[in-house]
Coordinates of C-alpha atoms in Angstrom, one line a residue:
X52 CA 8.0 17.8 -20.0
X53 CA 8.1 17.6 -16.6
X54 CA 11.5 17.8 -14.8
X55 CA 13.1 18.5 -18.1
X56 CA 11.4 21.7 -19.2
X57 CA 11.4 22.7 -22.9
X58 CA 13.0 20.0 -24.6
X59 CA 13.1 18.3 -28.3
X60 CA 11.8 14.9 -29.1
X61 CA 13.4 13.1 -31.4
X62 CA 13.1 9.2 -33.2
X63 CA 16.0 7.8 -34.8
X64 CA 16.0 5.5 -37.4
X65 CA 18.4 2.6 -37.0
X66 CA 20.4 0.5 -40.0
X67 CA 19.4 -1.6 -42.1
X68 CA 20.7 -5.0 -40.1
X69 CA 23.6 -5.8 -38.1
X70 CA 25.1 -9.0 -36.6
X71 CA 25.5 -10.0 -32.9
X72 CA 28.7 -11.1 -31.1
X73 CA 27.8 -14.1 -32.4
X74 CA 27.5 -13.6 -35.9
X75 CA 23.8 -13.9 -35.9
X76 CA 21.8 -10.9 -38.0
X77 CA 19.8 -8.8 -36.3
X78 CA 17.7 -5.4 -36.9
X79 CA 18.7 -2.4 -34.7
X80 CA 15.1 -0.8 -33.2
X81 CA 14.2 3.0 -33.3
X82 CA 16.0 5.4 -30.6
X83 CA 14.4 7.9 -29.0
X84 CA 16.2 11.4 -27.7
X85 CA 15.0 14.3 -25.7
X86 CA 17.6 16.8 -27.2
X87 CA 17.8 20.5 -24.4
X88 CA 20.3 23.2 -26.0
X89 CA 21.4 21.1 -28.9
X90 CA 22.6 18.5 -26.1
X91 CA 21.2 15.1 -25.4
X92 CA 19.9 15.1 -22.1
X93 CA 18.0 11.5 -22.3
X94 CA 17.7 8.1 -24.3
X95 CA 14.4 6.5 -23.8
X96 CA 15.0 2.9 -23.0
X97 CA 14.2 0.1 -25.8
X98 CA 12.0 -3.1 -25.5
X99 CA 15.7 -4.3 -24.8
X100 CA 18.8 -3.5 -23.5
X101 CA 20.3 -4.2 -26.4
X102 CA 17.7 -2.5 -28.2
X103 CA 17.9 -4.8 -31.5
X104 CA 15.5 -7.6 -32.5
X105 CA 16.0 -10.9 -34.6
X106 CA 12.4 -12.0 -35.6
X107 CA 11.0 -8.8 -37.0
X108 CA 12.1 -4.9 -38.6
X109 CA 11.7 -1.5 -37.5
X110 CA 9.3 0.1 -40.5
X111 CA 7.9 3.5 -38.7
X112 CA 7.0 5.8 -36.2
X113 CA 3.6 6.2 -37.1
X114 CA 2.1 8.7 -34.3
X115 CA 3.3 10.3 -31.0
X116 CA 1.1 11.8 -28.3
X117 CA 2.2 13.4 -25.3
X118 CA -0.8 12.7 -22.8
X119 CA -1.1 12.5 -18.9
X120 CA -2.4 8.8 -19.5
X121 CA -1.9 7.5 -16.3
X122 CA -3.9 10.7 -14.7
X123 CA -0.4 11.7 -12.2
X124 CA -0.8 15.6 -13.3
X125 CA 2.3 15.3 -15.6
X126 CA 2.8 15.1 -19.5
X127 CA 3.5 11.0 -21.0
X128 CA 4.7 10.0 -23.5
X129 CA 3.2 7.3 -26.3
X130 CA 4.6 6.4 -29.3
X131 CA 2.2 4.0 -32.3
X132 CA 5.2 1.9 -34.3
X133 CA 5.0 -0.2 -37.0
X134 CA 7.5 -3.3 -37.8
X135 CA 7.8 -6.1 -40.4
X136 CA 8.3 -9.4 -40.0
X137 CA 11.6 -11.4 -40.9
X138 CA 10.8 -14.9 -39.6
X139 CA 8.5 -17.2 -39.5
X140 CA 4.6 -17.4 -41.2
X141 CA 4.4 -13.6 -40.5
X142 CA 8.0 -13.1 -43.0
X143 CA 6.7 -8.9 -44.3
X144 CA 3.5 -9.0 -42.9
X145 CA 3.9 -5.6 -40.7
X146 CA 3.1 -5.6 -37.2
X147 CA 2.0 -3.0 -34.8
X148 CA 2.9 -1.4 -31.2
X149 CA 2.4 1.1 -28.7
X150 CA 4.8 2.0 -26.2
X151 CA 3.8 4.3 -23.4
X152 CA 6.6 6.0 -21.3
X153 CA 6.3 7.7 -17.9
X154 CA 7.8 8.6 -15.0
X155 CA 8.3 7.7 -11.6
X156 CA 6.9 10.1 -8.6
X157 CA 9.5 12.2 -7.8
X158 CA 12.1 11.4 -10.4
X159 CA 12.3 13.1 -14.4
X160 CA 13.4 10.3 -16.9
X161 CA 11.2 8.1 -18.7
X162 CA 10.8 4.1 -18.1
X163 CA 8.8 1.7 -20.2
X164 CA 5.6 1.1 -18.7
X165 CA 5.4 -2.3 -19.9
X166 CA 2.1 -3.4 -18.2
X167 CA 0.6 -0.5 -20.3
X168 CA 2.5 -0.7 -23.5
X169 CA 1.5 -5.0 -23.4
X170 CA -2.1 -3.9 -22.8
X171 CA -2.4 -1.7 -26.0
X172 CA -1.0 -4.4 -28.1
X173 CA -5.0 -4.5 -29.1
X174 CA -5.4 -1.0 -29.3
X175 CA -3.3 -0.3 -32.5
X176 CA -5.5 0.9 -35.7
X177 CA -4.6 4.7 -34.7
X178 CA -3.4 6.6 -32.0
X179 CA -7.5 7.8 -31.3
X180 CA -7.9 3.8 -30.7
X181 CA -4.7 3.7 -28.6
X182 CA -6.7 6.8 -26.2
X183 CA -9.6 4.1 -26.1
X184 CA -7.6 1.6 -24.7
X185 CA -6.3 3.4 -21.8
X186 CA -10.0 4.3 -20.8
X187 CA -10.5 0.5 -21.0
X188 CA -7.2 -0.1 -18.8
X189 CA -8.3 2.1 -16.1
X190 CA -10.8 0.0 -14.9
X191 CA -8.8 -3.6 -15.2
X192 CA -9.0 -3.9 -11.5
X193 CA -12.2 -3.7 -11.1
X194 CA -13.1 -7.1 -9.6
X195 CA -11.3 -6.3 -7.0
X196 CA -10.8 -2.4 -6.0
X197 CA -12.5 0.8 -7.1
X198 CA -9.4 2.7 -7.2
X199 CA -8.3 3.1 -11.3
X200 CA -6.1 0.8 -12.0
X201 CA -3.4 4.0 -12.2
X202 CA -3.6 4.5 -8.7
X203 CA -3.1 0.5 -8.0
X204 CA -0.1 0.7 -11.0
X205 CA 1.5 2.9 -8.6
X206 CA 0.7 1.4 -5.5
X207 CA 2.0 -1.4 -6.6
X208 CA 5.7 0.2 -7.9
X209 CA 6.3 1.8 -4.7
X210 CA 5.6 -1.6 -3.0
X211 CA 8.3 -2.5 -5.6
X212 CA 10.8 -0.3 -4.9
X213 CA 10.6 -0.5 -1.2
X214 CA 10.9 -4.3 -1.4
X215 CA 14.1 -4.1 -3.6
X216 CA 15.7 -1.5 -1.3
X217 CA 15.5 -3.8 1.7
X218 CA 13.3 -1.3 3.2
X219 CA 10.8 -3.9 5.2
X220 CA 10.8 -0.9 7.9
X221 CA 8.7 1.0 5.5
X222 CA 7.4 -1.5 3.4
X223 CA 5.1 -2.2 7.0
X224 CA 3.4 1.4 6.5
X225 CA 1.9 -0.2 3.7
X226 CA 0.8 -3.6 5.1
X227 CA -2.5 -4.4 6.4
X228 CA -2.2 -6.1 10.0
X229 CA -2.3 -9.1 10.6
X230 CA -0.3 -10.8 7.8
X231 CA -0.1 -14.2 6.6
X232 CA 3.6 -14.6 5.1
X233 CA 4.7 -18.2 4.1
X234 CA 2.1 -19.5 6.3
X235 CA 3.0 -17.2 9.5
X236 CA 1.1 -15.2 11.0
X237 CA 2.5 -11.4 11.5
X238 CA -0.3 -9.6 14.0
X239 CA 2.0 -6.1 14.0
X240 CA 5.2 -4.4 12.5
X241 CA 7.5 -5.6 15.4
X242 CA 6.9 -9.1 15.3
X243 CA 7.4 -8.8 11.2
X244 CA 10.5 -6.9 11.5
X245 CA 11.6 -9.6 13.8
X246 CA 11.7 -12.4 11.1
X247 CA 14.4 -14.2 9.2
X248 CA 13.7 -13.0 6.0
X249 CA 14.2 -9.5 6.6
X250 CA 17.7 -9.7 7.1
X251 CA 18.0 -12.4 4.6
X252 CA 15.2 -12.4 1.8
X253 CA 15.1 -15.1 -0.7
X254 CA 17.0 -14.4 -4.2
X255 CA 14.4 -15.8 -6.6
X256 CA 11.3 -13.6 -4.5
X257 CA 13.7 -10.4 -4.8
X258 CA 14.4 -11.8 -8.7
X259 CA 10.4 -11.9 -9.6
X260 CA 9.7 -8.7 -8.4
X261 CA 12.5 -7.3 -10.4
X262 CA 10.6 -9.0 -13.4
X263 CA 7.3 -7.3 -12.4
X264 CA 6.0 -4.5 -14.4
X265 CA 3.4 -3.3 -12.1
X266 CA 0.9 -3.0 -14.6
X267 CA -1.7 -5.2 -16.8
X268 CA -1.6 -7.6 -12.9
X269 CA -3.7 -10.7 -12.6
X270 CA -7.1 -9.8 -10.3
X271 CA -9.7 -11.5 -8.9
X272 CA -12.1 -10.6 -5.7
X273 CA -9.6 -11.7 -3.3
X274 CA -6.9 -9.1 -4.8
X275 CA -4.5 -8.3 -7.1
X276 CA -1.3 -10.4 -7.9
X277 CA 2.4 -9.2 -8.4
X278 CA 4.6 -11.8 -9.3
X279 CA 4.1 -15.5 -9.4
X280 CA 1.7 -14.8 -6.4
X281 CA 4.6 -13.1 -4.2
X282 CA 3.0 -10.6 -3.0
X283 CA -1.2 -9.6 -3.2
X284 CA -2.5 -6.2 -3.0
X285 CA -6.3 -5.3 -1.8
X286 CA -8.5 -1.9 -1.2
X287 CA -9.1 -2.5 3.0
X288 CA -12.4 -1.4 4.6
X289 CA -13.5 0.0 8.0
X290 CA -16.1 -1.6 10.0
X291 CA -18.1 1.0 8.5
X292 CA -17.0 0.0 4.5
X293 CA -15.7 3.1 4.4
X294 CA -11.7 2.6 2.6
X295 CA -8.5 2.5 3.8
X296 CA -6.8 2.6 1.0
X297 CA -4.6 -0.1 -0.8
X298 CA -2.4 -2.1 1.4
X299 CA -0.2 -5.6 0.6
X300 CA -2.5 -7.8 2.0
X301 CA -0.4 -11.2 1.5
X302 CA 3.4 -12.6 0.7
X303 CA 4.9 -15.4 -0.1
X304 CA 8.2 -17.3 -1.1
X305 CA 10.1 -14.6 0.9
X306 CA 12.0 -17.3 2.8
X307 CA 15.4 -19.2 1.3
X308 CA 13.9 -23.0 0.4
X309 CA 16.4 -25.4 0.0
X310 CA 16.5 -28.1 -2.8
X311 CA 18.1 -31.6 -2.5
X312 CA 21.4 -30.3 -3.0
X313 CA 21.5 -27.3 -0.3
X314 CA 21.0 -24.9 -3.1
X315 CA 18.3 -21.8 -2.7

């Protein structure tokens, strides 16, 4: 794998059931471990952080595939579960999921690509169907961009991390002047490094774009959508048509709004 070398990959079965701190039973999830020289060297993450669940029960691993899915020129991974129901009018009636792992540009371990792994939740006979869906991902943006939607997925984490980082400096290298932010006009990057908000960026904007899996976004012909509308991305054309590449083409909610009582 790349960034790792030779390495061993490995599911773990968890326990039967467990209880919470609060008493509650739960169903520990499967684990899984790239093992390098007998040592572990990585723990995939869960669909949780907890990595338990109370409303249905790990059954299976019923495939892995290690595929460059997301067409970056390094080895994913995808993984075709199966789980049982505890609760509710599904109680045994086994359920299934893909999850699809890969890595950030630059960087080795593995994240949940959720926008992905949510996407395939239709995809789930075999792991031949699971390949089909990813073909039928790729083009999800296509009302609005004719970049795959890989190359938007990305786009769209770097805008991500550069937002989180405070980095607006850079963030304006990937902006397409002039932008409208909460109703203002910015014409270049000086007069948008010169607003309040740089210095002092709202806590619920910064909070949903934590939440944003920059994958499977909302699209129409004006754009694509991160967040609750925060921030919108679009392929930019010449005077000629000829394209620019993505840029963020719109924000919003970046400034503190106070309620009644003062609060942001």
């Amino acid at each position: 794998l790349d960034g790792w070398g030779g390495v061993t990959f490995a599911p773990f079965a968890p326990g039967d059931f467990m209880e919470d701190e609060n008493g509650q039973v739960c169903f520990g999830d499967v684990r899984f471990v790239l093992f390098q020289d007998g040592k572990t060297v990585s723990v995939l993450p869960g669909e949780n952080e907890e990595n338990i669940f109370y409303s249905q029960q790990f059954g299976e691993v019923l495939s892995v595939a290690f595929q460059d899915y997301n067409e970056d020129g390094r080895p994913d991974i995808l993984v075709l579960l199966e789980y049982a129901g505890v609760q509710g009018p599904n109680i045994d009636k086994p359920g299934r999921t893909v999850r699809a792992y890969t890595q950030e540009e630059g960087e080795k371990d593995f994240f949940l690509d959720r926008g992905v792994s949510e996407y395939l939740g239709s995809y789930t006979d075999s792991m031949e169907q699971v390949y089909e869906g990813l073909a039928s991902y790729a083009g999800i943006y296509a009302v609005a961009t004719d970049k795959s939607a890989w190359e938007v997925d990305r786009f769209a984490r770097k805008v991500k991390r550069l937002i989180l980082a405070g980095d607006f400096q850079g963030l304006c290298g990937e902006i397409a002047f002039p932008i409208t932010i909460d109703g203002t006009v910015y014409q270049d990057k000086e007069a948008l490094l010169g607003a309040g908000f740089v210095q002092n960026t709202s806590a619920a904007f910064l909070e949903t774009m934590r939440e944003e899996p920059c994958g499977n976004m909302f699209a129409n012909y004006q754009g694509i959508m991160m967040g609750d509308g925060n921030v919108w991305i679009s392929e930019v054309l010449d005077s000629n048509l000829a394209s620019q590449g993505l840029k963020v083409c719109g924000m919003n909610q970046l400034n503190f709004l106070l309620d009644e009582t003062g609060n942001n």
